[in-house]
PDB file of C-alpha atoms in Angstrom:
ATOM      1  CA  MET D  11     139.920 130.154 113.258  1.00  0.00           C
ATOM      2  CA  ALA D  12     138.246 126.966 113.628  1.00  0.00           C
ATOM      3  CA  SER D  13     135.102 126.431 112.578  1.00  0.00           C
ATOM      4  CA  LYS D  14     132.283 125.401 114.402  1.00  0.00           C
ATOM      5  CA  PRO D  15     130.952 121.581 114.123  1.00  0.00           C
ATOM      6  CA  LEU D  16     127.508 121.280 112.514  1.00  0.00           C
ATOM      7  CA  PRO D  17     124.709 120.099 114.142  1.00  0.00           C
ATOM      8  CA  ARG D  18     124.376 116.165 114.444  1.00  0.00           C
ATOM      9  CA  PRO D  19     121.978 114.873 112.328  1.00  0.00           C
ATOM     10  CA  PRO D  20     118.955 112.533 113.504  1.00  0.00           C
ATOM     11  CA  ARG D  21     119.938 109.223 114.367  1.00  0.00           C
ATOM     12  CA  LEU D  22     117.717 107.184 112.018  1.00  0.00           C
ATOM     13  CA  ASP D  23     117.099 103.129 111.267  1.00  0.00           C
ATOM     14  CA  PRO D  24     114.727 101.856 108.725  1.00  0.00           C
ATOM     15  CA  VAL D  25     111.352 100.736 109.963  1.00  0.00           C
ATOM     16  CA  ARG D  26     111.456  97.056 108.937  1.00  0.00           C
ATOM     17  CA  LEU D  27     107.724  94.793 109.151  1.00  0.00           C
ATOM     18  CA  ASN D  28     107.567  91.112 107.692  1.00  0.00           C
ATOM     19  CA  ASN D  29     104.669  88.965 107.973  1.00  0.00           C
ATOM     20  CA  LEU D  30     101.870  91.347 109.011  1.00  0.00           C
ATOM     21  CA  VAL D  31      98.551  89.849 109.049  1.00  0.00           C
ATOM     22  CA  GLU D  32      95.492  91.833 107.360  1.00  0.00           C
ATOM     23  CA  ASN D  33      93.555  93.329 109.937  1.00  0.00           C
ATOM     24  CA  ALA D  34      90.206  91.871 110.230  1.00  0.00           C
ATOM     25  CA  ASP D  35      88.860  93.732 113.353  1.00  0.00           C
ATOM     26  CA  ALA D  36      86.252  96.476 112.975  1.00  0.00           C
ATOM     27  CA  PHE D  37      86.693  97.398 116.954  1.00  0.00           C
ATOM     28  CA  PHE D  38      88.872 100.347 117.087  1.00  0.00           C
ATOM     29  CA  GLY D  39      88.262 100.885 121.021  1.00  0.00           C
ATOM     30  CA  PRO D  40      90.055 102.948 123.460  1.00  0.00           C
ATOM     31  CA  GLY D  41      93.211 100.702 124.917  1.00  0.00           C
ATOM     32  CA  SER D  42      93.317  98.266 122.457  1.00  0.00           C
ATOM     33  CA  THR D  43      96.200  96.573 121.232  1.00  0.00           C
ATOM     34  CA  TYR D  44      97.486  95.901 117.572  1.00  0.00           C
ATOM     35  CA  ASP D  45     100.736  93.708 116.836  1.00  0.00           C
ATOM     36  CA  GLY D  46     101.678  92.687 113.546  1.00  0.00           C
ATOM     37  CA  ARG D  47      98.737  94.420 111.390  1.00  0.00           C
ATOM     38  CA  HIS D  48      98.332  95.633 108.023  1.00  0.00           C
ATOM     39  CA  PHE D  49      95.214  98.287 107.592  1.00  0.00           C
ATOM     40  CA  SER D  50      94.339  98.669 104.279  1.00  0.00           C
ATOM     41  CA  ARG D  51      92.601 101.972 103.653  1.00  0.00           C
ATOM     42  CA  PRO D  52      91.641 101.787 107.546  1.00  0.00           C
ATOM     43  CA  SER D  53      88.703 104.577 108.847  1.00  0.00           C
ATOM     44  CA  PHE D  54      89.548 105.888 112.495  1.00  0.00           C
ATOM     45  CA  ASP D  55      86.674 108.508 111.948  1.00  0.00           C
ATOM     46  CA  GLY D  56      85.397 109.253 115.204  1.00  0.00           C
ATOM     47  CA  ALA D  57      86.519 106.239 117.282  1.00  0.00           C
ATOM     48  CA  ASP D  58      88.263 106.300 120.702  1.00  0.00           C
ATOM     49  CA  LEU D  59      91.976 105.382 120.273  1.00  0.00           C
ATOM     50  CA  SER D  60      92.634 106.763 123.515  1.00  0.00           C
ATOM     51  CA  SER D  61      95.825 104.818 125.111  1.00  0.00           C
ATOM     52  CA  THR D  62      95.986 102.760 122.382  1.00  0.00           C
ATOM     53  CA  ASP D  63      99.090 100.547 120.983  1.00  0.00           C
ATOM     54  CA  PHE D  64      99.699 100.469 117.815  1.00  0.00           C
ATOM     55  CA  LEU D  65     102.956  97.817 117.247  1.00  0.00           C
ATOM     56  CA  GLU D  66     105.062  96.758 114.124  1.00  0.00           C
ATOM     57  CA  CYS D  67     101.997  98.232 112.062  1.00  0.00           C
ATOM     58  CA  GLU D  68     101.643  99.183 108.802  1.00  0.00           C
ATOM     59  CA  LEU D  69      98.373 101.724 108.563  1.00  0.00           C
ATOM     60  CA  ALA D  70      97.839 102.577 104.620  1.00  0.00           C
ATOM     61  CA  ALA D  71      95.674 105.510 103.507  1.00  0.00           C
ATOM     62  CA  PRO D  72      93.956 105.685 107.326  1.00  0.00           C
ATOM     63  CA  THR D  73      91.814 108.694 108.487  1.00  0.00           C
ATOM     64  CA  PHE D  74      91.473 110.047 111.637  1.00  0.00           C
ATOM     65  CA  ASP D  75      88.694 112.635 111.236  1.00  0.00           C
ATOM     66  CA  GLY D  76      87.108 113.083 114.727  1.00  0.00           C
ATOM     67  CA  ALA D  77      89.051 111.065 116.087  1.00  0.00           C
ATOM     68  CA  GLU D  78      90.833 110.728 119.977  1.00  0.00           C
ATOM     69  CA  LEU D  79      94.512 109.385 120.244  1.00  0.00           C
ATOM     70  CA  ARG D  80      95.311 110.873 123.286  1.00  0.00           C
ATOM     71  CA  GLY D  81      98.000 108.871 124.977  1.00  0.00           C
ATOM     72  CA  THR D  82      98.056 106.200 121.912  1.00  0.00           C
ATOM     73  CA  ARG D  83     101.567 104.595 121.029  1.00  0.00           C
ATOM     74  CA  PHE D  84     103.430 104.097 117.856  1.00  0.00           C
ATOM     75  CA  ARG D  85     106.311 101.402 117.817  1.00  0.00           C
ATOM     76  CA  ASP D  86     107.860 100.470 114.770  1.00  0.00           C
ATOM     77  CA  THR D  87     105.015 101.268 112.533  1.00  0.00           C
ATOM     78  CA  ILE D  88     104.462 103.232 108.854  1.00  0.00           C
ATOM     79  CA  LEU D  89     101.613 105.208 108.117  1.00  0.00           C
ATOM     80  CA  THR D  90     101.101 106.200 104.371  1.00  0.00           C
ATOM     81  CA  ASP D  91      99.181 108.880 102.977  1.00  0.00           C
ATOM     82  CA  CYS D  92      97.467 109.909 106.970  1.00  0.00           C
ATOM     83  CA  PHE D  93      94.430 112.255 106.567  1.00  0.00           C
ATOM     84  CA  ALA D  94      93.066 114.547 109.346  1.00  0.00           C
ATOM     85  CA  PRO D  95      91.382 117.310 109.704  1.00  0.00           C
ATOM     86  CA  VAL D  96      92.089 117.929 113.010  1.00  0.00           C
ATOM     87  CA  LEU D  97      94.381 115.359 114.600  1.00  0.00           C
ATOM     88  CA  LYS D  98      93.613 115.042 118.357  1.00  0.00           C
ATOM     89  CA  ALA D  99      96.526 113.658 119.088  1.00  0.00           C
ATOM     90  CA  SER D 100      98.387 114.988 122.428  1.00  0.00           C
ATOM     91  CA  ARG D 101     100.642 112.677 124.699  1.00  0.00           C
ATOM     92  CA  THR D 102     101.503 110.327 122.043  1.00  0.00           C
ATOM     93  CA  SER D 103     104.238 108.344 121.792  1.00  0.00           C
ATOM     94  CA  TRP D 104     106.136 107.909 118.641  1.00  0.00           C
ATOM     95  CA  ARG D 105     109.169 105.561 118.347  1.00  0.00           C
ATOM     96  CA  ASP D 106     110.814 104.110 115.527  1.00  0.00           C
ATOM     97  CA  VAL D 107     107.901 105.276 113.483  1.00  0.00           C
ATOM     98  CA  GLU D 108     107.647 106.368 109.447  1.00  0.00           C
ATOM     99  CA  ILE D 109     104.949 109.027 108.357  1.00  0.00           C
ATOM    100  CA  THR D 110     105.164 109.028 104.301  1.00  0.00           C
ATOM    101  CA  THR D 111     102.756 112.360 102.854  1.00  0.00           C
ATOM    102  CA  PRO D 112     100.415 113.534 105.888  1.00  0.00           C
ATOM    103  CA  ARG D 113      97.659 115.687 105.442  1.00  0.00           C
ATOM    104  CA  TRP D 114      97.101 117.326 108.389  1.00  0.00           C
ATOM    105  CA  GLY D 115      94.797 120.045 109.302  1.00  0.00           C
ATOM    106  CA  SER D 116      95.271 120.875 112.741  1.00  0.00           C
ATOM    107  CA  ALA D 117      97.414 118.369 114.310  1.00  0.00           C
ATOM    108  CA  GLU D 118      97.210 118.624 118.162  1.00  0.00           C
ATOM    109  CA  LEU D 119     100.082 116.762 119.399  1.00  0.00           C
ATOM    110  CA  TYR D 120     101.781 118.875 122.254  1.00  0.00           C
ATOM    111  CA  ASP D 121     103.014 117.303 125.048  1.00  0.00           C
ATOM    112  CA  SER D 122     103.653 114.218 122.730  1.00  0.00           C
ATOM    113  CA  THR D 123     107.520 111.991 122.498  1.00  0.00           C
ATOM    114  CA  TRP D 124     109.099 111.541 119.293  1.00  0.00           C
ATOM    115  CA  ALA D 125     112.427 109.209 118.745  1.00  0.00           C
ATOM    116  CA  ASN D 126     114.072 107.921 115.688  1.00  0.00           C
ATOM    117  CA  VAL D 127     110.645 109.451 113.543  1.00  0.00           C
ATOM    118  CA  ARG D 128     110.791 110.634 109.871  1.00  0.00           C
ATOM    119  CA  ILE D 129     108.081 112.755 108.506  1.00  0.00           C
ATOM    120  CA  ASP D 130     108.798 112.936 104.724  1.00  0.00           C
ATOM    121  CA  GLY D 131     106.048 115.258 102.449  1.00  0.00           C
ATOM    122  CA  GLY D 132     102.844 115.911 102.692  1.00  0.00           C
ATOM    123  CA  LYS D 133     100.987 119.735 103.878  1.00  0.00           C
ATOM    124  CA  LEU D 134     100.479 120.288 107.392  1.00  0.00           C
ATOM    125  CA  ASP D 135      98.421 123.401 108.423  1.00  0.00           C
ATOM    126  CA  PHE D 136      99.461 123.539 111.749  1.00  0.00           C
ATOM    127  CA  LEU D 137     101.502 121.396 113.624  1.00  0.00           C
ATOM    128  CA  ASN D 138     101.351 121.635 117.374  1.00  0.00           C
ATOM    129  CA  LEU D 139     104.408 120.007 118.918  1.00  0.00           C
ATOM    130  CA  ARG D 140     104.390 122.388 122.216  1.00  0.00           C
ATOM    131  CA  ALA D 141     106.277 121.282 125.350  1.00  0.00           C
ATOM    132  CA  ALA D 142     106.896 117.869 123.154  1.00  0.00           C
ATOM    133  CA  LYS D 143     110.018 115.909 124.168  1.00  0.00           C
ATOM    134  CA  ILE D 144     111.762 115.736 120.786  1.00  0.00           C
ATOM    135  CA  THR D 145     114.625 113.138 120.079  1.00  0.00           C
ATOM    136  CA  ASP D 146     115.963 112.434 116.423  1.00  0.00           C
ATOM    137  CA  LEU D 147     113.321 113.485 114.258  1.00  0.00           C
ATOM    138  CA  GLN D 148     113.644 114.777 110.406  1.00  0.00           C
ATOM    139  CA  ILE D 149     110.972 116.596 108.397  1.00  0.00           C
ATOM    140  CA  SER D 150     111.470 116.686 105.128  1.00  0.00           C
ATOM    141  CA  ASP D 151     110.114 118.385 101.863  1.00  0.00           C
ATOM    142  CA  CYS D 152     106.961 119.120 103.889  1.00  0.00           C
ATOM    143  CA  ILE D 153     104.491 122.179 103.561  1.00  0.00           C
ATOM    144  CA  ILE D 154     103.766 123.820 107.103  1.00  0.00           C
ATOM    145  CA  GLY D 155     101.757 126.223 107.738  1.00  0.00           C
ATOM    146  CA  GLU D 156     102.218 126.885 111.515  1.00  0.00           C
ATOM    147  CA  LEU D 157     105.256 124.877 113.585  1.00  0.00           C
ATOM    148  CA  ASP D 158     104.539 125.430 117.447  1.00  0.00           C
ATOM    149  CA  LEU D 159     107.457 124.168 119.073  1.00  0.00           C
ATOM    150  CA  GLY D 160     107.335 126.609 121.962  1.00  0.00           C
ATOM    151  CA  GLY D 161     108.326 124.576 124.940  1.00  0.00           C
ATOM    152  CA  ALA D 162     109.084 121.869 123.431  1.00  0.00           C
ATOM    153  CA  SER D 163     112.702 120.065 124.124  1.00  0.00           C
ATOM    154  CA  ALA D 164     114.648 119.224 120.645  1.00  0.00           C
ATOM    155  CA  THR D 165     117.282 117.291 120.208  1.00  0.00           C
ATOM    156  CA  ARG D 166     118.706 116.216 116.749  1.00  0.00           C
ATOM    157  CA  LEU D 167     115.853 117.795 114.883  1.00  0.00           C
ATOM    158  CA  ALA D 168     116.264 118.261 111.420  1.00  0.00           C
ATOM    159  CA  LEU D 169     113.974 120.407 108.757  1.00  0.00           C
ATOM    160  CA  LYS D 170     114.897 119.504 105.197  1.00  0.00           C
ATOM    161  CA  ASN D 171     113.553 121.320 102.275  1.00  0.00           C
ATOM    162  CA  CYS D 172     110.467 122.356 104.135  1.00  0.00           C
ATOM    163  CA  ARG D 173     108.851 125.771 103.553  1.00  0.00           C
ATOM    164  CA  ILE D 174     107.002 126.924 107.114  1.00  0.00           C
ATOM    165  CA  GLY D 175     104.916 130.002 107.575  1.00  0.00           C
ATOM    166  CA  THR D 176     105.355 130.471 111.174  1.00  0.00           C
ATOM    167  CA  LEU D 177     108.152 128.592 113.140  1.00  0.00           C
ATOM    168  CA  ASP D 178     107.368 129.427 116.972  1.00  0.00           C
ATOM    169  CA  ILE D 179     110.288 128.025 119.360  1.00  0.00           C
ATOM    170  CA  GLN D 180     109.534 130.476 122.099  1.00  0.00           C
ATOM    171  CA  GLN D 181     111.118 128.773 125.306  1.00  0.00           C
ATOM    172  CA  ALA D 182     112.144 125.714 123.682  1.00  0.00           C
ATOM    173  CA  THR D 183     115.540 124.124 124.711  1.00  0.00           C
ATOM    174  CA  LEU D 184     117.391 123.118 121.058  1.00  0.00           C
ATOM    175  CA  LYS D 185     120.005 120.984 120.689  1.00  0.00           C
ATOM    176  CA  ASP D 186     121.248 119.813 117.333  1.00  0.00           C
ATOM    177  CA  VAL D 187     118.757 121.343 115.488  1.00  0.00           C
ATOM    178  CA  ASP D 188     119.247 121.560 111.830  1.00  0.00           C
ATOM    179  CA  LEU D 189     116.913 124.314 109.953  1.00  0.00           C
ATOM    180  CA  ARG D 190     119.264 125.057 107.139  1.00  0.00           C
ATOM    181  CA  SER D 191     117.953 124.729 103.811  1.00  0.00           C
ATOM    182  CA  THR D 192     114.286 124.994 105.013  1.00  0.00           C
ATOM    183  CA  ASP D 193     112.293 128.471 104.187  1.00  0.00           C
ATOM    184  CA  PHE D 194     110.318 130.323 106.944  1.00  0.00           C
ATOM    185  CA  ARG D 195     108.396 133.485 106.611  1.00  0.00           C
ATOM    186  CA  THR D 196     108.119 134.205 110.472  1.00  0.00           C
ATOM    187  CA  LEU D 197     110.088 133.459 113.672  1.00  0.00           C
ATOM    188  CA  ASN D 198     108.745 133.762 116.932  1.00  0.00           C
ATOM    189  CA  GLY D 199     111.025 133.542 120.405  1.00  0.00           C
ATOM    190  CA  ILE D 200     114.611 134.164 118.630  1.00  0.00           C
ATOM    191  CA  ALA D 201     115.740 134.294 122.156  1.00  0.00           C
ATOM    192  CA  SER D 202     115.412 130.567 122.268  1.00  0.00           C
ATOM    193  CA  LEU D 203     117.525 130.252 119.033  1.00  0.00           C
ATOM    194  CA  ALA D 204     120.812 128.638 120.471  1.00  0.00           C
ATOM    195  CA  GLY D 205     121.307 124.946 119.448  1.00  0.00           C
ATOM    196  CA  ALA D 206     119.658 125.710 116.169  1.00  0.00           C
ATOM    197  CA  ALA D 207     121.881 125.698 112.712  1.00  0.00           C
ATOM    198  CA  ILE D 208     121.089 128.618 110.248  1.00  0.00           C
ATOM    199  CA  ASP D 209     122.595 129.156 107.041  1.00  0.00           C
ATOM    200  CA  GLU D 210     123.567 132.293 105.618  1.00  0.00           C
ATOM    201  CA  TYR D 211     120.583 133.206 103.702  1.00  0.00           C
ATOM    202  CA  GLN D 212     118.653 132.761 107.010  1.00  0.00           C
ATOM    203  CA  LEU D 213     120.788 134.863 108.906  1.00  0.00           C
ATOM    204  CA  GLY D 214     119.974 137.720 106.202  1.00  0.00           C
ATOM    205  CA  LEU D 215     116.716 137.036 106.818  1.00  0.00           C
ATOM    206  CA  LEU D 216     116.568 137.093 110.811  1.00  0.00           C
ATOM    207  CA  ALA D 217     118.557 140.062 110.660  1.00  0.00           C
ATOM    208  CA  PRO D 218     115.625 142.593 111.154  1.00  0.00           C
ATOM    209  CA  ILE D 219     114.374 140.640 114.004  1.00  0.00           C
ATOM    210  CA  LEU D 220     117.822 139.978 115.600  1.00  0.00           C
ATOM    211  CA  ALA D 221     117.935 143.812 116.041  1.00  0.00           C
ATOM    212  CA  ALA D 222     114.916 144.391 117.276  1.00  0.00           C
ATOM    213  CA  HIS D 223     115.719 141.683 119.896  1.00  0.00           C
ATOM    214  CA  LEU D 224     119.190 143.213 120.679  1.00  0.00           C
ATOM    215  CA  GLY D 225     117.136 146.671 120.643  1.00  0.00           C
ATOM    216  CA  ILE D 226     119.871 147.657 117.682  1.00  0.00           C
ATOM    217  CA  THR D 227     118.615 150.676 115.615  1.00  0.00           C
ATOM    218  CA  VAL D 228     119.886 150.181 112.446  1.00  0.00           C
ATOM    219  CA  ALA D 229     119.863 153.632 109.973  1.00  0.00           C
TER     220      ALA D 229
END
């Protein structure tokens, strides 16, 4: 019997930044554009960054406590050691972005779009990606309390060596989604698991949920 093809991995290109200018602009107002800037430990706490563009920027140790990022766009940008107890970032756009060791409490990223993005390390209490449009996203070595992908459309999404408390995929559309090597305690929405790859160990953990979903009595 022919083996089934493995999920296609995310298509990821490294972000390369050159000749960045140290940002000296203290004004972080809505609708601004920052191009080719380096931010060293910037505090965006309480700032209105809605509809702001960050293009070819590096944000080193930024804080977003109480900031409004609705509709903000990140392009060819690197964020390291990002901190936000509450990240209000619905309808944001992330394209060609690297995020390293974020520490987010409640990350409200519903209705957002993701393309060619890496998230490496860090701890996220609640990652809300409901109704997000995801293409080529890799999340690795991350501790996530709850990952909500309800109603999301995800293509070439890989979760590598992550620890997730609750994974919610209710009404999600998945294609080439790789969940192998990631530990999750609870899965909501098993009917939407088509298009995802799991390993044998995970299949054993999901057996009771599958049986209940199919109405099977195990005696």
